Amino acid sequence: MEDRKRVKRPRGVAQLISGKCIACGARCQSSCPKDAIEMNEKGEPIIIIANCIGCRKCLKVCPVDALEIYLTPEEQKILAELAAQKKVAAVEEAPEVIEEEAALLVKLKEYRGVWVFVEQTAGEPAGVSWELLGVGADLARARKEELCSVVIGDHVEHLCQESFVFGASKAYLIDDPVFRRYLTEPYYKAICYLVRKYKPEIMLVGATGLGRDLAGAVATELQTGLTADCTGLAIDDRGFLLQTRPAFGGNIMATILTEGTRPQMATVRPHVMPLPAKDSSRKGKIVREMVPFQEADIAVKVLEVIDERKAGEVDVAAADIIVSGGRGMRAKENFSLLQELADELGGVVGSSRGAVEAGWMPAERQVGQTGKTVRPKLYIACGISGAIQHLVGMQDSDVIVAINIDKNAPIFEVATYGIVGDVLKIVPSLTQRVKELRAKGVEFMVERH
Amino acid sequence: MRIIVPLKQVPDMNQVKFDVEGGRVDRSSAGVEINPFDLHALEAAIQIKENKGGNVTAISMGPRRAESSLRDALARGADNAVLLEDRKFAGADTLATSYTIAGAIQKLGAFDLIICGEKTVDGDTGQVGPEIAEHLNIPHIAYVSWLEVSGETIVARCEMGGRAYTVESAFPVLLTVTKDVNVPRLPGFRNKITARKAAVEIWGTRELSGFADISRCGVRGSPTRVHRVIIPSEENRKGMIFRNTIDEAIAEIADNLLSRLN
């Protein structure tokens, strides 16, 4: 028998919990310091027990808790005995790990406040910035910190006051002619300058073309985490930002944490978060900053800017009623049926990815994961089967009407009303019915959100 | 002109199946393909090569099976292909991915142009391209829908926020292109045969040593961590489904819409 005092505390070995692995992409294997994990063809880990030292790194990176530590009955017995002897927890962390985490916590404590980047073009704000102030206020409240806006541009001071109306209590302002047009380089350098000086805990940016471009550059320069296209943001019990986003075309929802670096950065698409209530009496503090930056320092030169927003161009994401068509519409010409219905209802025509790919509708009308996210009061899906990438872009609509020939189409799963039948016959009948009701004086137009 | 095209192998999104109960992506359910946006990047690179001369290197990071997508790129006209494959690269977020690819690009030596697709269809972040540019400390132009290479500079049209910016940059520069930039060609049959035999270089941590710090790759180098993954079951609205009584359905919907909307 071995001398009790010399018994090493057993650490066990990692093992896979059957049926829980989602084949996330070999995170466990990548995290293993001892090459103790091989992946099988299904993308699940195989633990090489001889190499495993029970360090638990793979357990920590697994997004679905599919790994656990296995202890033999003998090991469990030794642990129980040790615990009884020394009155220590059976699974204590190595002291160096605890020290590391404590040092990290001190560093993270320097960062405070929730920032929202106010996107603007020629002084005109992007609506998503105000939406972000709404969710930003919730996060700031949960962390008991202040909500700040970041305004960068040329002659943009008025946007600071507007951000106070939507909930910010402080605005960081950089107002200089060098920022009159968006270019990645001056903008990201300006933001990095502010972040390094004032150390925000959380930074939110609209997931527009400009916002994605900017946020990526900022996160790389600061070497911090950035989560794109979040649909849910919340604070966990440790005060960390829980960033939930769809992946695989909306088929899975992943909640992401940035634990060791700051700020925690996230982008959110337009119309995903509700616009907060305006309060014109609100005031805030403007913090003016200067960034020593010359026009000549910028590598990319703007030769020309053309405003492509055509008068009357349709923004499906802003519409209250959307009549959308998919491949089931069978031909481009048939979209005129949808336009007629939309006109009667005071709505606009949208499209699935299939109809865009077929060349029937322009890309800016596309609803779905790779198109626009919409949450109208009424969404009428015509000849759209309801691939999940489409559903994720419209399933938050208040009322969904689905018309499809295939009774098994997934669109019916989210529909408030479903009609199984020929869309080319049903849509004109519906239009006719609406016309009749309108002739009787019934109004279908709805108030704006 | 030396052009580099980073590309990603993605599951065919129209076919991939999801097991809601088990919460997993069944990757074996779908074929794989080059991310559709990256095909436009590759086509743009090949067109520049055809007009101005030079060569095109396709580079990808992923498991060994991603080699097939690089062969596809070779069949479409790329001259060389490099696959970054190492267990230490796995589980990378966009920061670690762009860092690793940037390291490999540095190993490849001098270049003039990097062309990326604007985003991938699976991750859908659009971050990796601009992030590669930042790691390499070169300028980038995102969302390019038209471009022209002339002598010393490139002129490109980028579309953002309802405005089209015509911009000019010297080399080296990174572009991310949209689907509007061109129509990708299909690989020729003969090229396919040649590409099948062509060499795809495989680089791991050993090959990247001196160009990338391993602690900044893969899971270790990723500041973001996936905390939880769920596959949402579609929201069941318990809606009314009409099959045979379509007139009734239309009446019901028109009348009910009124009560719901007003």
XYZ file of C-alpha atoms in Angstrom:
711
model
C 0.000 0.000 0.000
C 1.122 3.472 -0.844
C 1.900 6.062 1.765
C -1.173 8.314 1.978
C 0.838 11.537 2.204
C 2.399 10.905 -1.182
C -0.843 10.252 -2.989
C -1.251 12.744 -5.842
C -4.610 14.309 -6.268
C -6.097 12.550 -9.289
C -7.261 14.862 -12.086
C -9.084 12.288 -14.158
C -9.376 12.412 -17.929
C -11.737 14.164 -20.314
C -14.549 12.161 -21.818
C -17.270 12.881 -24.320
C -20.851 12.847 -23.111
C -22.646 10.784 -25.678
C -25.002 12.671 -27.987
C -24.067 16.157 -26.833
C -21.305 17.106 -29.287
C -22.488 19.392 -32.082
C -19.319 19.147 -34.190
C -18.561 22.817 -33.608
C -15.261 22.699 -35.459
C -12.728 21.021 -33.168
C -12.414 23.704 -30.521
C -11.523 21.049 -27.934
C -8.761 19.659 -30.118
C -7.334 23.104 -30.728
C -7.322 23.915 -27.018
C -5.578 20.692 -25.946
C -1.984 21.282 -24.815
C -1.083 17.583 -25.022
C -2.457 16.519 -28.414
C -4.780 14.176 -26.560
C -7.744 14.779 -28.864
C -8.313 13.408 -32.344
C -11.470 14.129 -34.333
C -13.567 11.400 -35.937
C -15.306 11.757 -39.295
C -18.418 13.212 -37.714
C -16.306 15.986 -36.198
C -16.553 14.591 -32.665
C -13.534 14.284 -30.369
C -11.830 11.031 -29.492
C -9.858 11.403 -26.254
C -6.495 9.674 -26.218
C -6.503 8.765 -22.567
C -2.776 8.069 -22.420
C -2.051 11.715 -23.328
C -4.808 13.435 -21.363
C -3.657 15.187 -18.199
C -7.112 16.252 -17.036
C -6.364 19.975 -17.436
C -9.998 20.790 -18.335
C -9.081 23.230 -21.108
C -11.302 21.343 -23.545
C -14.207 21.452 -21.089
C -13.917 25.224 -20.917
C -13.988 25.824 -24.675
C -16.821 23.395 -25.447
C -19.878 25.503 -26.354
C -22.358 22.776 -25.397
C -20.764 21.230 -22.297
C -20.301 17.959 -24.150
C -17.131 17.025 -22.279
C -16.738 15.981 -18.671
C -14.004 14.660 -16.435
C -14.042 10.937 -15.858
C -12.669 9.580 -12.610
C -12.332 5.885 -11.923
C -14.023 4.640 -8.748
C -10.570 4.344 -7.156
C -9.758 7.936 -8.088
C -13.071 9.111 -6.713
C -12.297 7.326 -3.486
C -8.873 8.961 -3.229
C -10.421 12.350 -3.875
C -13.057 11.815 -1.224
C -10.382 10.785 1.255
C -8.196 13.757 0.396
C -11.145 16.070 0.752
C -11.940 14.612 4.146
C -8.322 14.888 5.258
C -7.544 18.374 4.027
C -11.063 19.754 3.942
C -10.469 21.102 0.480
C -12.816 21.071 -2.430
C -12.395 18.007 -4.579
C -11.994 19.979 -7.770
C -9.869 22.940 -6.909
C -8.130 24.937 -9.622
C -4.373 25.073 -9.807
C -3.096 28.190 -7.930
C -1.478 29.711 -11.036
C -4.834 29.667 -12.821
C -6.469 31.566 -9.968
C -3.683 34.177 -9.956
C -4.002 34.639 -13.696
C -7.728 35.189 -13.421
C -7.341 37.666 -10.575
C -4.848 39.736 -12.593
C -7.250 39.692 -15.516
C -10.135 40.892 -13.360
C -8.074 43.863 -12.173
C -7.324 44.776 -15.790
C -10.947 44.434 -16.861
C -12.144 46.640 -14.001
C -10.485 49.639 -15.664
C -13.117 49.502 -18.390
C -16.476 51.127 -17.735
C -19.480 52.326 -19.649
C -21.507 51.324 -22.694
C -20.682 53.110 -25.947
C -22.775 53.351 -29.077
C -21.177 54.501 -32.327
C -23.429 57.024 -34.081
C -23.217 56.311 -37.790
C -23.861 59.298 -40.035
C -23.517 60.220 -43.667
C -23.221 63.947 -44.401
C -24.615 64.686 -40.949
C -27.632 62.442 -41.411
C -27.775 59.726 -38.722
C -28.450 56.053 -39.425
C -31.558 54.926 -37.514
C -29.786 51.835 -36.218
C -27.631 54.062 -33.995
C -30.696 55.192 -32.037
C -31.983 51.621 -31.849
C -28.651 50.669 -30.280
C -29.069 53.385 -27.656
C -32.261 51.561 -26.614
C -30.574 48.225 -25.964
C -27.462 50.052 -24.757
C -29.515 51.706 -22.009
C -30.635 48.274 -20.767
C -27.032 47.053 -20.681
C -25.818 50.205 -18.944
C -28.553 49.866 -16.347
C -27.665 46.215 -15.713
C -24.020 47.175 -15.222
C -24.879 50.400 -13.344
C -22.728 52.366 -15.748
C -23.283 55.257 -18.097
C -24.486 55.124 -21.685
C -22.377 57.186 -24.078
C -22.573 57.975 -27.765
C -19.572 58.378 -30.043
C -20.055 61.002 -32.740
C -17.415 61.432 -35.428
C -17.758 63.587 -38.528
C -17.703 67.120 -39.863
C -20.300 69.525 -38.448
C -22.037 66.766 -36.518
C -22.449 68.297 -33.063
C -26.244 68.252 -33.451
C -26.067 64.444 -33.343
C -24.758 64.582 -29.758
C -27.930 66.330 -28.604
C -30.032 63.887 -30.624
C -28.280 60.983 -28.906
C -29.228 62.447 -25.499
C -32.856 62.526 -26.604
C -32.591 58.795 -27.320
C -30.978 57.987 -23.975
C -27.233 58.727 -23.940
C -25.966 60.775 -21.022
C -22.584 61.626 -22.508
C -21.314 62.069 -26.063
C -17.721 61.822 -27.220
C -17.399 64.175 -30.168
C -14.681 64.399 -32.793
C -15.671 67.102 -35.255
C -13.162 67.794 -38.009
C -13.268 68.274 -41.805
C -10.996 65.236 -42.234
C -14.022 63.107 -41.221
C -16.462 64.637 -43.714
C -16.679 61.349 -45.615
C -16.375 57.862 -44.263
C -13.056 56.176 -44.806
C -11.917 53.266 -42.698
C -8.526 54.614 -41.746
C -9.321 57.975 -40.104
C -12.498 56.637 -38.488
C -11.009 53.552 -36.947
C -7.993 55.455 -35.707
C -10.259 58.050 -34.109
C -12.269 55.365 -32.328
C -9.179 53.497 -31.147
C -7.864 56.785 -29.770
C -11.060 57.328 -27.772
C -11.177 53.720 -26.558
C -7.588 53.815 -25.328
C -8.193 57.072 -23.525
C -11.601 56.401 -21.946
C -11.730 52.562 -21.803
C -15.346 51.568 -22.441
C -16.586 48.167 -21.273
C -18.935 47.592 -24.217
C -19.048 49.090 -27.690
C -22.029 48.670 -30.032
C -21.986 49.445 -33.759
C -24.759 49.134 -36.372
C -24.266 46.138 -38.696
C -24.504 48.269 -41.815
C -21.839 48.104 -44.515
C -20.018 51.004 -42.901
C -20.440 49.647 -39.386
C -19.110 46.168 -40.196
C -16.143 47.662 -41.986
C -15.338 50.000 -39.111
C -15.926 47.553 -36.258
C -13.671 44.928 -37.861
C -10.806 47.382 -38.177
C -11.248 48.680 -34.621
C -11.404 45.195 -33.086
C -8.281 44.103 -34.952
C -6.306 47.156 -33.886
C -7.419 46.721 -30.259
C -7.106 42.912 -30.453
C -10.472 42.435 -28.859
C -13.517 40.282 -29.565
C -16.194 41.349 -32.019
C -19.474 39.550 -32.562
C -21.332 40.359 -35.771
C -25.077 40.664 -36.287
C -26.247 40.087 -32.737
C -29.979 39.607 -32.302
C -29.855 39.473 -28.525
C -27.663 41.335 -26.020
C -27.791 40.887 -22.260
C -25.554 41.025 -19.189
C -24.813 37.772 -17.358
C -24.372 37.371 -13.607
C -20.655 38.094 -13.883
C -21.371 41.346 -15.692
C -20.209 40.012 -19.067
C -21.995 40.769 -22.319
C -23.947 37.792 -23.655
C -23.974 38.210 -27.419
C -26.465 36.004 -29.209
C -26.293 35.728 -32.969
C -27.607 33.458 -35.670
C -25.114 31.358 -37.608
C -25.451 28.904 -40.468
C -28.064 31.064 -42.113
C -30.047 31.338 -38.905
C -30.199 27.607 -38.328
C -28.324 27.846 -35.079
C -28.174 30.510 -32.416
C -24.840 30.945 -30.696
C -24.246 32.942 -27.528
C -20.795 34.426 -27.500
C -18.649 35.905 -24.738
C -15.571 38.089 -24.859
C -13.998 37.260 -21.523
C -10.395 38.342 -21.540
C -10.247 41.510 -23.637
C -12.033 44.880 -23.672
C -14.093 46.497 -24.971
C -16.617 43.781 -25.716
C -17.675 44.714 -29.250
C -20.863 43.757 -31.053
C -22.686 44.808 -34.196
C -26.484 44.695 -34.561
C -28.479 44.926 -37.772
C -30.987 47.704 -38.416
C -34.575 46.992 -37.262
C -33.552 44.151 -34.951
C -33.793 46.276 -31.802
C -36.805 48.531 -31.184
C -36.352 52.279 -31.323
C -36.330 53.720 -27.773
C -38.781 56.406 -26.743
C -37.666 59.964 -27.413
C -37.417 62.432 -24.564
C -36.645 65.906 -25.892
C -36.046 67.296 -22.420
C -33.000 65.069 -21.857
C -29.600 66.691 -21.799
C -26.099 65.270 -21.608
C -22.459 66.151 -21.485
C -20.375 66.582 -24.630
C -16.717 65.552 -24.411
C -14.775 67.119 -27.275
C -11.694 65.413 -28.568
C -9.165 66.115 -31.288
C -7.254 63.528 -33.240
C -4.065 64.668 -34.885
C -4.790 63.355 -38.328
C -4.027 64.856 -41.715
C -5.810 64.272 -44.989
C -2.432 63.337 -46.484
C -2.075 60.449 -44.007
C -4.969 58.577 -45.591
C -3.914 55.917 -48.091
C -7.258 55.639 -49.911
C -8.448 58.755 -51.758
C -12.082 59.438 -52.511
C -12.477 60.588 -56.120
C -16.244 60.849 -56.303
C -19.356 60.175 -54.233
C -22.682 59.454 -55.874
C -25.853 59.409 -53.824
C -27.542 56.277 -55.082
C -30.650 56.567 -52.995
C -33.263 57.046 -55.670
C -36.292 59.108 -54.830
C -39.006 56.770 -53.645
C -36.700 53.778 -53.409
C -38.228 51.046 -51.314
C -36.687 50.178 -47.968
C -38.386 46.907 -47.067
C -36.907 47.006 -43.579
C -38.841 50.168 -42.779
C -42.215 48.995 -44.137
C -45.190 48.058 -41.958
C -46.742 45.788 -44.548
C -44.678 43.554 -46.792
C -45.943 41.302 -49.559
C -43.063 38.993 -50.420
C -42.615 36.592 -53.307
C -40.408 33.563 -53.764
C -39.650 30.991 -56.433
C -43.246 29.826 -56.237
C -44.228 32.992 -58.125
C -42.819 31.135 -61.153
C -41.948 34.212 -63.272
C -40.862 37.812 -62.959
C -44.104 39.110 -64.499
C -46.153 37.549 -61.706
C -44.650 39.943 -59.185
C -47.059 42.576 -60.530
C -49.779 40.606 -58.699
C -47.887 41.189 -55.458
C -47.432 44.867 -56.254
C -51.193 45.232 -56.739
C -51.904 43.664 -53.357
C -49.180 45.744 -51.700
C -50.614 48.910 -53.255
C -54.083 48.123 -51.938
C -52.694 47.492 -48.450
C -50.301 50.417 -48.482
C -47.305 48.113 -48.264
C -44.235 47.206 -50.280
C -43.064 44.149 -52.188
C -40.262 42.025 -50.741
C -38.523 38.945 -51.968
C -36.909 35.687 -50.940
C -33.330 34.885 -51.863
C -34.573 32.471 -54.507
C -36.467 35.194 -56.357
C -33.447 37.506 -56.214
C -31.177 34.787 -57.530
C -33.639 34.117 -60.344
C -33.301 37.795 -61.284
C -36.976 38.533 -60.613
C -36.373 41.077 -57.871
C -33.505 43.441 -57.026
C -31.233 42.440 -54.133
C -32.293 45.357 -51.919
C -35.760 43.782 -51.603
C -34.415 40.521 -50.208
C -35.633 39.500 -46.775
C -33.656 36.980 -44.742
C -30.308 36.235 -43.244
C -28.358 37.382 -46.287
C -30.870 40.130 -47.018
C -32.712 42.436 -44.661
C -34.216 41.671 -41.280
C -37.794 42.907 -41.078
C -40.422 43.075 -38.360
C -43.521 44.534 -40.044
C -47.078 44.429 -38.737
C -48.090 42.193 -41.614
C -45.953 39.893 -43.735
C -47.561 38.042 -46.621
C -45.293 35.284 -47.964
C -46.339 34.238 -51.464
C -44.773 31.157 -52.995
C -42.014 31.178 -50.375
C -41.250 27.755 -48.962
C -39.606 29.193 -45.867
C -35.975 28.138 -45.825
C -34.737 28.908 -42.355
C -32.490 31.650 -43.705
C -35.671 33.420 -44.839
C -37.592 32.716 -41.636
C -34.913 34.245 -39.441
C -35.341 37.529 -41.304
C -39.111 37.808 -40.923
C -40.395 35.579 -38.129
C -40.752 38.494 -35.713
C -43.467 40.025 -37.894
C -46.703 40.634 -35.971
C -48.946 38.747 -38.412
C -47.706 36.316 -41.030
C -49.825 35.091 -43.908
C -48.372 32.275 -45.997
C -49.626 31.144 -49.377
C -47.986 28.064 -50.821
C -48.910 25.080 -52.943
C -46.921 22.678 -50.773
C -48.755 21.882 -47.571
C -45.489 20.764 -45.983
C -43.686 24.045 -46.672
C -41.902 25.180 -43.486
C -43.315 28.689 -43.905
C -46.614 27.347 -42.509
C -44.859 26.616 -39.223
C -44.539 30.340 -38.515
C -47.723 31.507 -40.241
C -50.646 33.091 -38.431
C -52.742 32.218 -41.473
C -51.794 29.724 -44.115
C -53.461 28.981 -47.407
C -52.474 25.850 -49.284
C -53.088 26.509 -52.934
C -52.047 28.236 -56.119
C -50.549 31.572 -55.258
C -51.302 32.992 -58.714
C -55.026 32.481 -58.136
C -55.177 33.291 -54.440
C -53.305 36.601 -54.488
C -55.640 38.264 -57.028
C -58.666 37.059 -55.040
C -57.197 38.501 -51.872
C -56.467 41.777 -53.647
C -60.050 41.824 -54.890
C -61.420 41.251 -51.408
C -59.285 44.029 -49.961
C -60.435 46.314 -52.778
C -64.073 45.595 -51.957
C -63.542 46.281 -48.289
C -61.747 49.498 -49.068
C -64.625 50.540 -51.316
C -66.824 50.148 -48.229
C -64.600 52.639 -46.474
C -62.334 50.261 -44.566
C -58.790 51.541 -44.324
C -55.886 49.096 -44.334
C -53.084 51.562 -43.820
C -51.482 51.133 -40.441
C -49.764 53.682 -38.282
C -45.986 53.736 -38.199
C -44.310 51.943 -35.304
C 0.852 41.780 -60.430
C 0.834 39.363 -57.505
C -2.708 38.708 -56.282
C -3.862 36.681 -53.282
C -7.400 35.397 -52.862
C -8.344 34.072 -49.411
C -11.326 31.768 -49.682
C -13.425 29.547 -47.479
C -15.017 26.178 -48.007
C -18.595 26.301 -46.751
C -21.452 23.794 -46.561
C -24.027 24.118 -49.314
C -26.547 26.138 -47.330
C -29.520 24.900 -49.301
C -28.813 21.313 -48.375
C -27.330 21.320 -44.912
C -29.544 19.655 -42.310
C -29.984 20.643 -38.715
C -30.859 18.313 -35.918
C -33.015 20.453 -33.667
C -33.236 17.892 -30.886
C -29.528 17.192 -30.685
C -28.662 20.813 -31.416
C -26.118 19.958 -34.050
C -25.231 20.825 -37.586
C -25.085 17.673 -39.647
C -22.168 18.604 -41.848
C -22.254 15.298 -43.643
C -25.768 16.096 -44.901
C -24.558 18.668 -47.398
C -21.894 18.980 -50.003
C -19.261 21.630 -49.660
C -18.456 24.432 -52.046
C -16.370 27.584 -52.276
C -18.173 30.372 -50.463
C -20.171 31.951 -53.329
C -18.895 35.478 -52.563
C -15.305 34.229 -52.800
C -15.905 33.045 -56.374
C -16.412 36.677 -57.334
C -13.127 37.577 -55.631
C -11.350 34.807 -57.512
C -12.889 35.872 -60.813
C -11.815 39.491 -60.238
C -8.254 38.305 -59.568
C -8.142 36.128 -62.679
C -9.470 38.941 -64.867
C -6.743 41.271 -63.614
C -4.157 38.571 -64.280
C -5.483 38.096 -67.808
C -5.338 41.823 -68.541
C -2.201 42.858 -66.721
C -0.250 39.656 -66.254
C 0.855 38.245 -62.931
C -0.224 35.355 -60.816
C -2.996 34.409 -58.431
C -2.563 32.465 -55.182
C -5.627 31.016 -53.515
C -5.336 30.488 -49.776
C -7.711 28.821 -47.374
C -7.791 27.740 -43.762
C -9.717 24.700 -42.650
C -9.657 20.934 -42.350
C -7.942 18.777 -44.965
C -11.140 18.399 -46.971
C -10.912 22.110 -47.856
C -8.213 21.028 -50.296
C -10.981 20.193 -52.758
C -12.114 23.820 -52.815
C -8.561 24.948 -53.504
C -8.402 22.489 -56.426
C -11.617 24.038 -57.645
C -9.904 27.446 -57.451
C -6.967 26.083 -59.443
C -9.368 24.740 -62.066
C -10.909 28.185 -62.330
C -7.553 29.815 -63.009
C -5.569 30.283 -59.789
C -1.860 29.494 -60.216
C -1.032 28.288 -56.714
C -2.940 27.142 -53.697
C -2.098 26.978 -50.006
C -4.156 25.292 -47.315
C -3.584 26.312 -43.705
C -4.348 23.180 -41.793
C -3.369 22.460 -38.240
C -5.263 21.391 -35.172
C -3.952 24.559 -33.511
C -5.806 26.683 -36.076
C -9.214 25.182 -35.248
C -11.965 27.005 -33.393
C -10.649 30.396 -34.494
C -12.906 33.438 -34.387
C -12.562 36.167 -37.010
C -9.627 37.845 -35.255
C -7.577 34.638 -34.974
C -8.586 33.544 -38.486
C -7.534 36.835 -40.063
C -4.308 36.825 -38.040
C -3.370 33.338 -39.226
C -4.181 34.109 -42.870
C -2.247 37.387 -42.637
C 0.751 35.433 -41.297
C 0.587 33.054 -44.248
C 0.354 35.977 -46.677
C 3.524 37.417 -45.163
C 5.242 34.097 -45.708
C 4.165 34.157 -49.356
C 6.228 37.315 -49.787
C 5.578 40.559 -51.642
C 2.116 41.049 -53.105
C 0.132 43.841 -54.743
C -3.456 42.961 -54.154
C -5.588 40.803 -51.856
C -9.165 40.214 -52.975
C -11.775 38.723 -50.623
C -15.502 38.070 -50.923
C -17.561 40.549 -48.888
C -18.638 37.817 -46.435
C -19.244 34.079 -46.116
C -22.635 32.429 -46.280
C -22.100 30.389 -43.112
C -20.425 32.815 -40.705
C -21.871 35.894 -42.412
C -19.724 38.393 -40.490
C -17.888 40.203 -43.310
C -15.090 40.881 -40.829
C -12.230 38.667 -41.938
C -11.280 40.671 -45.052
C -10.908 44.071 -43.354
C -9.210 42.368 -40.417
C -6.560 40.778 -42.662
C -5.793 44.251 -44.016
C -5.350 45.625 -40.495
C -3.021 42.791 -39.480
C -0.907 43.499 -42.567
C -1.157 47.230 -41.940
C -2.346 47.944 -45.477
C -5.419 49.932 -46.586
C -8.584 48.200 -47.698
C -11.647 49.036 -49.752
C -14.825 47.152 -48.776
C -17.961 46.302 -50.804
C -16.351 46.865 -54.197
C -18.790 46.537 -57.104
C -16.478 47.702 -59.895
C -12.738 48.047 -60.217
C -10.027 49.012 -62.657
C -6.299 48.535 -62.324
C -4.204 51.172 -64.008
C -0.427 51.296 -63.764
C 0.376 52.405 -60.266
C -3.066 52.496 -58.675
C -6.426 50.807 -58.471
C -9.686 52.703 -58.845
C -12.684 51.006 -57.272
C -16.298 51.767 -56.673
C -17.539 50.796 -53.235
C -21.141 50.884 -52.140
C -22.099 51.671 -48.592
C -25.196 53.187 -47.050
C -26.914 54.070 -50.318
C -23.880 55.885 -51.668
C -21.305 54.846 -54.204
C -17.774 56.003 -53.514
C -15.236 55.971 -56.301
C -11.905 55.654 -54.550
C -8.301 55.299 -55.548
C -5.516 53.510 -53.759
C -1.895 52.639 -54.356
C -0.682 49.056 -53.909
C -0.648 46.975 -51.851
C -4.316 47.113 -50.941
C -7.043 44.659 -49.929
C -10.488 44.661 -51.534
C -13.670 42.928 -50.506
C -15.985 42.481 -53.482
C -19.759 42.113 -53.803
C -21.649 39.856 -56.186
C -22.101 42.784 -58.571
C -18.417 42.948 -59.463
C -18.509 40.174 -62.093
C -19.978 36.829 -63.128
C -17.651 34.005 -62.072
C -16.602 31.574 -64.782
C -17.071 27.856 -64.519
C -13.993 25.673 -64.433
C -13.113 24.130 -67.788
C -13.060 20.350 -68.072
C -9.389 20.214 -69.025
C -8.518 22.549 -66.196
C -10.358 20.312 -63.789
C -8.233 17.364 -64.845
C -5.026 19.374 -64.475
C -6.122 20.782 -61.145
C -6.763 17.309 -59.812
C -3.053 16.615 -60.114
C -1.783 20.057 -59.141
C -0.038 20.491 -55.828
C -1.824 22.205 -52.967
C 0.672 23.259 -50.343
C -0.309 22.414 -46.796
C 1.012 24.739 -44.114
C 0.682 24.168 -40.397
C 2.112 25.853 -37.345
C 5.626 24.724 -38.298
C 5.483 26.374 -41.715
C 4.082 29.581 -40.209
C 6.686 29.813 -37.474
C 8.303 33.229 -37.655
C 5.220 34.608 -39.437
C 2.477 33.930 -36.924
C 2.587 33.596 -33.148
C 0.827 30.349 -32.360
C -0.749 31.784 -29.206
C -2.725 34.150 -31.446
C -4.167 31.341 -33.629
C -7.115 29.011 -33.145
C -9.063 28.817 -29.905
C -6.163 30.277 -27.908
C -5.946 33.389 -30.056
C -9.697 34.005 -30.133
C -10.965 36.683 -27.761
C -14.538 35.535 -28.305
C -15.767 32.218 -27.013
C -18.920 30.381 -27.954
C -20.668 30.060 -24.652
C -23.766 28.220 -25.796
C -25.277 26.945 -29.026
C -28.915 26.178 -29.622
C -30.832 25.224 -32.718
C -34.103 27.073 -32.419
C -37.179 25.153 -33.325
C -39.319 27.349 -35.509
C -41.779 29.335 -33.530
C -45.107 27.608 -33.664
C -47.815 30.190 -34.027
C -50.592 27.606 -34.095
C -51.931 29.399 -37.104
C -55.037 28.632 -39.107
C -54.304 26.621 -42.198
C -56.827 26.574 -45.035
C -56.669 23.957 -47.757
C -59.936 23.477 -49.569
C -61.960 26.487 -48.543
C -59.895 29.141 -50.167
C -62.682 31.706 -50.579
C -63.420 31.368 -46.918
C -59.748 31.754 -46.196
C -59.549 34.967 -48.139
C -62.575 36.386 -46.378
C -61.249 35.324 -42.999
C -57.841 36.804 -43.636
C -59.086 40.067 -45.072
C -61.564 40.534 -42.222
C -59.164 39.397 -39.506
C -56.362 41.519 -40.823
C -58.588 44.472 -40.138
C -59.166 43.583 -36.534
C -55.492 42.818 -35.985
C -54.105 45.855 -37.723
C -56.401 48.633 -36.612
